[in-house]
Short mmCIF file of C-alpha atoms in Angstrom, two decimals:
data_model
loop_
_atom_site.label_atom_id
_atom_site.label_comp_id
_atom_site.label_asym_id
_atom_site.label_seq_id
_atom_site.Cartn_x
_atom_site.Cartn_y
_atom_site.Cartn_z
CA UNK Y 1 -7.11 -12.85 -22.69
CA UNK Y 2 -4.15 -10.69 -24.58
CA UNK Y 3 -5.55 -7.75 -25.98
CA UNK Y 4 -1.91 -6.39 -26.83
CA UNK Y 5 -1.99 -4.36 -30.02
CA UNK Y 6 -5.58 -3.99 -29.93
CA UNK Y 7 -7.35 -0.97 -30.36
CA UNK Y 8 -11.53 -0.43 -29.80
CA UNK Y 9 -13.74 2.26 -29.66
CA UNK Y 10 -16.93 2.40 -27.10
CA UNK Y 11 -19.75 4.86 -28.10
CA UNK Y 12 -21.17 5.13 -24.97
CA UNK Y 13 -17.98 4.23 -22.83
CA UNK Y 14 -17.96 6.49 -20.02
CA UNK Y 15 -20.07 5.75 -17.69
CA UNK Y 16 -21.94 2.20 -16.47
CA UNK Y 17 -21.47 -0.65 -18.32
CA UNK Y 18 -19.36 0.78 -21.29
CA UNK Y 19 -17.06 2.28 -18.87
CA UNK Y 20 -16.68 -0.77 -17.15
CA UNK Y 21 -15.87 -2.95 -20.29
CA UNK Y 22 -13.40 -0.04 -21.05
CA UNK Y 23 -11.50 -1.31 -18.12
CA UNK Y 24 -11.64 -4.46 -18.25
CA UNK Y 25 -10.38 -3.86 -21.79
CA UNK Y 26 -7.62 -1.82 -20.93
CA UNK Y 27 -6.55 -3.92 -18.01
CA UNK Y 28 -5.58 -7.09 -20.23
CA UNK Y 29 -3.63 -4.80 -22.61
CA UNK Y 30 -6.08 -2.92 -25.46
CA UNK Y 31 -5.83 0.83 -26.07
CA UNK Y 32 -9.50 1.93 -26.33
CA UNK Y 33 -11.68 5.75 -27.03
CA UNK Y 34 -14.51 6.17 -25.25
CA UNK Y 35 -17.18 8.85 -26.41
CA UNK Y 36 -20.09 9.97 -24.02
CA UNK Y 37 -22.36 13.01 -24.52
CA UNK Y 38 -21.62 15.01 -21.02
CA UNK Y 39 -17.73 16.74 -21.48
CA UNK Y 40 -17.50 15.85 -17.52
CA UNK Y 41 -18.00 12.09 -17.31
CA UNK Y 42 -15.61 12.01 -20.77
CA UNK Y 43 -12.50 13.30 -18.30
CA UNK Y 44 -13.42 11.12 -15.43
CA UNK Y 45 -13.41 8.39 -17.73
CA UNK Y 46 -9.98 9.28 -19.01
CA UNK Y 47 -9.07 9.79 -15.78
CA UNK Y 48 -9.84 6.40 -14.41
CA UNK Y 49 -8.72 4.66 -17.64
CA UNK Y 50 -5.00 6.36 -17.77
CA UNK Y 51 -2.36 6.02 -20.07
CA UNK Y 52 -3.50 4.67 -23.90
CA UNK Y 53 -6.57 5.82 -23.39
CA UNK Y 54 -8.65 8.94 -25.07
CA UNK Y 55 -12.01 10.00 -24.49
CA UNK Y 56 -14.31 12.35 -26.97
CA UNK Y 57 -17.47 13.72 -26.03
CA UNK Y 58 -20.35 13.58 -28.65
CA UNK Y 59 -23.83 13.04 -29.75
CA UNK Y 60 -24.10 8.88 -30.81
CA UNK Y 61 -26.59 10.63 -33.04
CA UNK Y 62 -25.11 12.82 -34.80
CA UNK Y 63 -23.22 11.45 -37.82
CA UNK Y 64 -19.59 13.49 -36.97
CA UNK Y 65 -18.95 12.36 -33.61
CA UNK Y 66 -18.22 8.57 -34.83
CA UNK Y 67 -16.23 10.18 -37.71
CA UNK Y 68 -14.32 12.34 -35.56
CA UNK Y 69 -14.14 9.05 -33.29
CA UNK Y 70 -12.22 6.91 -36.10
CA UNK Y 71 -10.01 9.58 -36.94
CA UNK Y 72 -8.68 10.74 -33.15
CA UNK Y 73 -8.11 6.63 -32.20
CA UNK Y 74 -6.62 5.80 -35.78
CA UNK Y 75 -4.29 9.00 -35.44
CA UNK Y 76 -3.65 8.33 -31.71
CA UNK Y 77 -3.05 4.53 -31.52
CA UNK Y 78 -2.85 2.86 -35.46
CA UNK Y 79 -5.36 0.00 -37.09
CA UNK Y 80 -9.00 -0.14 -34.67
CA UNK Y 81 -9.60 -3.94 -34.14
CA UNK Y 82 -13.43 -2.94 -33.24
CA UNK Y 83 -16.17 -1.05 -31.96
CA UNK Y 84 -18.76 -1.96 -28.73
CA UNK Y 85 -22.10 0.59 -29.40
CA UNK Y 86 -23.51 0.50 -25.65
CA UNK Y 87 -25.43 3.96 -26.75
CA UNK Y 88 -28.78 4.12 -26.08
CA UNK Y 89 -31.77 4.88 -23.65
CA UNK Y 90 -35.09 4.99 -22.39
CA UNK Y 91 -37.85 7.11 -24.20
CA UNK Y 92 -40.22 7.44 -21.09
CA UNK Y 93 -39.74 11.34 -20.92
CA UNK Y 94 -40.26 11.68 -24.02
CA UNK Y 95 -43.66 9.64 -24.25
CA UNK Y 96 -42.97 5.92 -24.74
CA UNK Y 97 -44.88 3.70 -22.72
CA UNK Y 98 -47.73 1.22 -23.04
CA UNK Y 99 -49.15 1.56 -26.80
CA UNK Y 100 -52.29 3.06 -26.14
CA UNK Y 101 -50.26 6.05 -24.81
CA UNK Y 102 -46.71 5.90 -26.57
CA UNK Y 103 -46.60 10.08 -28.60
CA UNK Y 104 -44.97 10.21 -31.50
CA UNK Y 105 -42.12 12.05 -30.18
CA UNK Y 106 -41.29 9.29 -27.84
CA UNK Y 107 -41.11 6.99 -30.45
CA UNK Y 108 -39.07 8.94 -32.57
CA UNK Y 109 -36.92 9.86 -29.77
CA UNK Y 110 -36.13 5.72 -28.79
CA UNK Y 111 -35.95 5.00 -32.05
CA UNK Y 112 -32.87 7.96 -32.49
CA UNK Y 113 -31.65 7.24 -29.37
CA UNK Y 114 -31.22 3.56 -29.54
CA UNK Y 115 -31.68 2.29 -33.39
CA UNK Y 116 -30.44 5.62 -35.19
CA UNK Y 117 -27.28 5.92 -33.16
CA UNK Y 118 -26.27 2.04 -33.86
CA UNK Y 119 -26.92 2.47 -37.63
CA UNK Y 120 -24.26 5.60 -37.73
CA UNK Y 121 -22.08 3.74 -35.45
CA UNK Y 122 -21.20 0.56 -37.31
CA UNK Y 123 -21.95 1.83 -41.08
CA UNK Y 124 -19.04 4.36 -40.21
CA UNK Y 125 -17.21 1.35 -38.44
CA UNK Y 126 -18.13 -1.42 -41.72
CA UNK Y 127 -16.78 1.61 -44.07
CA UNK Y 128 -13.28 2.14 -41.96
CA UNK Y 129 -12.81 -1.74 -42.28
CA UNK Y 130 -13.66 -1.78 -45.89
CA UNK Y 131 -11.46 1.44 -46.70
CA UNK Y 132 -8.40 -0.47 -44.87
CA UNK Y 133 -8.89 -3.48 -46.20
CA UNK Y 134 -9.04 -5.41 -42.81
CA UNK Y 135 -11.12 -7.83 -40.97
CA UNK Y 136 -12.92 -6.19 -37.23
CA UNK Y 137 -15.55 -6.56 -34.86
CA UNK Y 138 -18.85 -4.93 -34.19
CA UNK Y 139 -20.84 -5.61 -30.79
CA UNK Y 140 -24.15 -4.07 -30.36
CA UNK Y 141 -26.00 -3.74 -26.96
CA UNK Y 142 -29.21 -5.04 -26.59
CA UNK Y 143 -31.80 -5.97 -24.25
CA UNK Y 144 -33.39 -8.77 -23.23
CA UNK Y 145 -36.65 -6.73 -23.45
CA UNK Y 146 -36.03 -6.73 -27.17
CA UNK Y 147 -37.64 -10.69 -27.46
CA UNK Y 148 -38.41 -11.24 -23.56
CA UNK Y 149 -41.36 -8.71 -22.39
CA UNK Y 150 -42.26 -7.61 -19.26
CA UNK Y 151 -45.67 -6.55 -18.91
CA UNK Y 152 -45.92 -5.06 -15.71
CA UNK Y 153 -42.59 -3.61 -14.97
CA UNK Y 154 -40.98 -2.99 -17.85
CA UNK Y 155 -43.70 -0.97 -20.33
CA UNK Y 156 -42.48 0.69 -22.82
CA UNK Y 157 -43.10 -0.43 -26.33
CA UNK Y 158 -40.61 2.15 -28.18
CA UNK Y 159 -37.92 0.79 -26.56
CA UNK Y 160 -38.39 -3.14 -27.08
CA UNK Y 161 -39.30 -2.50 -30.40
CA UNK Y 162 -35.46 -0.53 -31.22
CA UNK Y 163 -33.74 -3.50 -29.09
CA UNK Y 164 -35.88 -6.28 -31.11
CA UNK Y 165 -34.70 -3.93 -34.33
CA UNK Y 166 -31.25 -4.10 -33.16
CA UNK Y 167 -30.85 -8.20 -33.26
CA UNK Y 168 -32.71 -7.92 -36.76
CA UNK Y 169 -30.05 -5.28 -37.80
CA UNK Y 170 -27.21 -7.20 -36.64
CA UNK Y 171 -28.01 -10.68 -38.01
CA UNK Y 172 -28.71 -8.69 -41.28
CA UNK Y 173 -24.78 -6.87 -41.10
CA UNK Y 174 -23.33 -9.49 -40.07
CA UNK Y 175 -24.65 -12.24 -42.92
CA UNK Y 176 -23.69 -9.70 -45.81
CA UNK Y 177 -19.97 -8.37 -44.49
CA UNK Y 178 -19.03 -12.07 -43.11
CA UNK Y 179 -17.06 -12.71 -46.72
CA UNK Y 180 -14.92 -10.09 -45.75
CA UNK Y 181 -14.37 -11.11 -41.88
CA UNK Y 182 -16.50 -8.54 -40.24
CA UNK Y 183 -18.03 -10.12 -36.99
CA UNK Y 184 -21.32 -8.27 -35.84
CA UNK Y 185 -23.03 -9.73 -32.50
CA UNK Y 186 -25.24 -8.54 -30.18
CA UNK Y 187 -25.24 -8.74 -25.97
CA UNK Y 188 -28.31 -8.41 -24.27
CA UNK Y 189 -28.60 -7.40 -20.56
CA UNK Y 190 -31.47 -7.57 -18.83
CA UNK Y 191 -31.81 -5.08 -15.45
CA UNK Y 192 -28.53 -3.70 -14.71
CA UNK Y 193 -27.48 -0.87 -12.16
CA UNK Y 194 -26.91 1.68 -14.35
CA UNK Y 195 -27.50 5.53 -14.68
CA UNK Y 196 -30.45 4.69 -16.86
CA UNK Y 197 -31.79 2.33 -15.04
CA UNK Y 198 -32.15 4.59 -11.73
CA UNK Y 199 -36.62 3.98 -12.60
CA UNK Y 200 -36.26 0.25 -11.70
CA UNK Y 201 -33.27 0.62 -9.23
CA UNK Y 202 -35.02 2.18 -6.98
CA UNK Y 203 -38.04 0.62 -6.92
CA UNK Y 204 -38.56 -2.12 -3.67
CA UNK Y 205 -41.37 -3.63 -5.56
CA UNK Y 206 -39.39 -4.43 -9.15
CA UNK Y 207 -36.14 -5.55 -6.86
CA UNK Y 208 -38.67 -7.82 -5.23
CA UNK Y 209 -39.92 -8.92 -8.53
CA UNK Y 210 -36.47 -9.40 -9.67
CA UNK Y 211 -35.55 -12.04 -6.96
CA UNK Y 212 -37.75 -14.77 -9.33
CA UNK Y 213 -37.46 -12.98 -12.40
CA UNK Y 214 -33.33 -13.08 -12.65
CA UNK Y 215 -32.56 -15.32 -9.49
CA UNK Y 216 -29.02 -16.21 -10.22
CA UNK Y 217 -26.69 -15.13 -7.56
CA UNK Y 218 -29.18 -13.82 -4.76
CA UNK Y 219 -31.75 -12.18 -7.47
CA UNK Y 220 -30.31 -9.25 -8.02
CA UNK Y 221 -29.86 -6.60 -10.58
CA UNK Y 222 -26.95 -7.02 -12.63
CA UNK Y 223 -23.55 -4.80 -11.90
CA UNK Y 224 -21.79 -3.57 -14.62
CA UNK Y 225 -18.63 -5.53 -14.39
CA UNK Y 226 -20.94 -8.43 -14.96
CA UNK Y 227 -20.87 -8.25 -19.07
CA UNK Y 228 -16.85 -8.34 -18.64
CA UNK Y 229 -16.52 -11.65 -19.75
CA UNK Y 230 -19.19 -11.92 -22.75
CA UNK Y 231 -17.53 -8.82 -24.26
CA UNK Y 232 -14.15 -9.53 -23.59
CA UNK Y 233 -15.02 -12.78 -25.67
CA UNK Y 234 -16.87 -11.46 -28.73
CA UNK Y 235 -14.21 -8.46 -29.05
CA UNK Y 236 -11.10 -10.53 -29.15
CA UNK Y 237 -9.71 -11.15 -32.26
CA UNK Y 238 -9.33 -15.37 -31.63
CA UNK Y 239 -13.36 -15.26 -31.79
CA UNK Y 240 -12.82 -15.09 -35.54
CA UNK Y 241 -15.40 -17.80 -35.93
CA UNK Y 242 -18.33 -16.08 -34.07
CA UNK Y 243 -20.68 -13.60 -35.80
CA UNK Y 244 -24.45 -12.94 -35.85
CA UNK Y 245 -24.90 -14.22 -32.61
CA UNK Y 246 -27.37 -12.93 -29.94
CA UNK Y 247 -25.86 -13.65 -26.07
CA UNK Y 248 -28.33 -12.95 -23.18
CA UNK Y 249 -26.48 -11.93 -20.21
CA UNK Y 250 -29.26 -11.81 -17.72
CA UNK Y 251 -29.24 -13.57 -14.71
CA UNK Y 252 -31.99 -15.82 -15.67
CA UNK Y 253 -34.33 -13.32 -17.03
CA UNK Y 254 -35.12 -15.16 -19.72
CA UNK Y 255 -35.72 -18.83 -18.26
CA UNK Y 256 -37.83 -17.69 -15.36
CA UNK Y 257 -41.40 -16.18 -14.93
CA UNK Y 258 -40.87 -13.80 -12.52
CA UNK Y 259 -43.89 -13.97 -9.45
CA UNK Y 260 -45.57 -10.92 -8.50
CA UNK Y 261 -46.94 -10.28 -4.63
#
């Protein structure tokens, strides 16, 4: 896939699976920003990216950082094709869990963390394509816990409840700004190695779970160059025909029941 004269911003790029959809991004020709929260995984991003590519670090909730974001990769590399949100993250510190025991501050805190940030993300995204008159691309990151539970493992109500919010969001976005050839879609992973997912990771008992539960390929936890391909296609501009769709990327997650010992 050309991705020559392309330009995207990932909120949430520089580490796990944003940072590796960065690359394979950059390595078939787009010039992309990346914006994580910790200053130190924004220059080993940049770093491993190279040339035509910029990182900023910021808060995905705070309203300036994807203003600031637009600004530095319009200034820096000309018209931005699109935007993949991969921002988010688990509430269990903060109190999410089973209902019965979910505080209200870990509720909040998902919802900030994973439905807040999106919101702020693409309205400032929708408002830079409307502004310039052009047609662009939205992905959102989901989860296949968002419509595909896992009682056992997997508790924590907060969170499926922002990723279920975040298909509902999308379709919504994407039926209204279609006229004026935005594409919004949504990819949802199910258990991936990633820095957030260190809980599950490391747990013998959910890998062992996971043989059944996502048994393509050996049963085993997703990498994050395995989403490459699904973003790649929703990003590029020749997918002009695509929007409001919901793509599970999840090793069978969703088509298996998963045996416990």
């Amino acid at each position: 896939m050309d991705f020559k004269s392309t330009t995207y911003i990932i909120m949430g790029g520089t580490t796990g699976m944003g940072l590796a959809s960065a690359m394979a991004l950059k390595e078939n020709g787009a010039n992309v920003l990346v914006i994580g929260r910790n200053p130190e995984s924004c220059k080993k991003a940049e770093e491993v990216l190279g040339d035509a590519s910029v990182s900023l670090s910021g808060d995905a909730t705070d309203p300036e950082t994807m203003t600031k974001a637009i600004h530095l990769a319009h200034e820096k590399f000309g018209n931005i094709t699109g935007l993949f949100h991969v921002a988010g993250g688990s509430g269990r510190k903060w109190g999410d869990g089973p209902l019965d025991k979910i505080t209200l501050e870990g509720w909040n805190k998902t919802m900030e963390l994973n439905l807040t940030s999106m919101m702020l993300s693409n309205q400032a995204m929708v408002n830079y394509f409307l502004e310039h008159k052009k047609e662009g691309v939205i992905l959102n990151m989901g989860s296949v816990l968002g419509y595909s539970p896992s009682p056992k493992y997997f508790t924590t109500h907060a969170y499926a409840a922002a990723k279920s919010a975040i298909i509902g969001f999308s379709k919504s976005i994407a039926a209204y700004y279609a006229e004026y050839n935005i594409r919004i879609n949504v990819i949802a992973p199910s258990l991936f190695i990633t820095p957030m997912a260190k809980r599950a990771a490391e747990d013998a008992e959910i890998l062992s779970f996971l043989k059944t539960k996502q048994p393509l390929d050996g049963g085993r936890p997703g990498a994050s160059e395995d989403i490459n391909n699904a973003v790649l296609m929703f990003l590029h501009p020749d997918s002009k025909f695509i929007t409001g769709q919901v793509l599970a990327v999840d090793g069978g997650w969703t088509i298996s029941e998963g045996q416990y010992d």
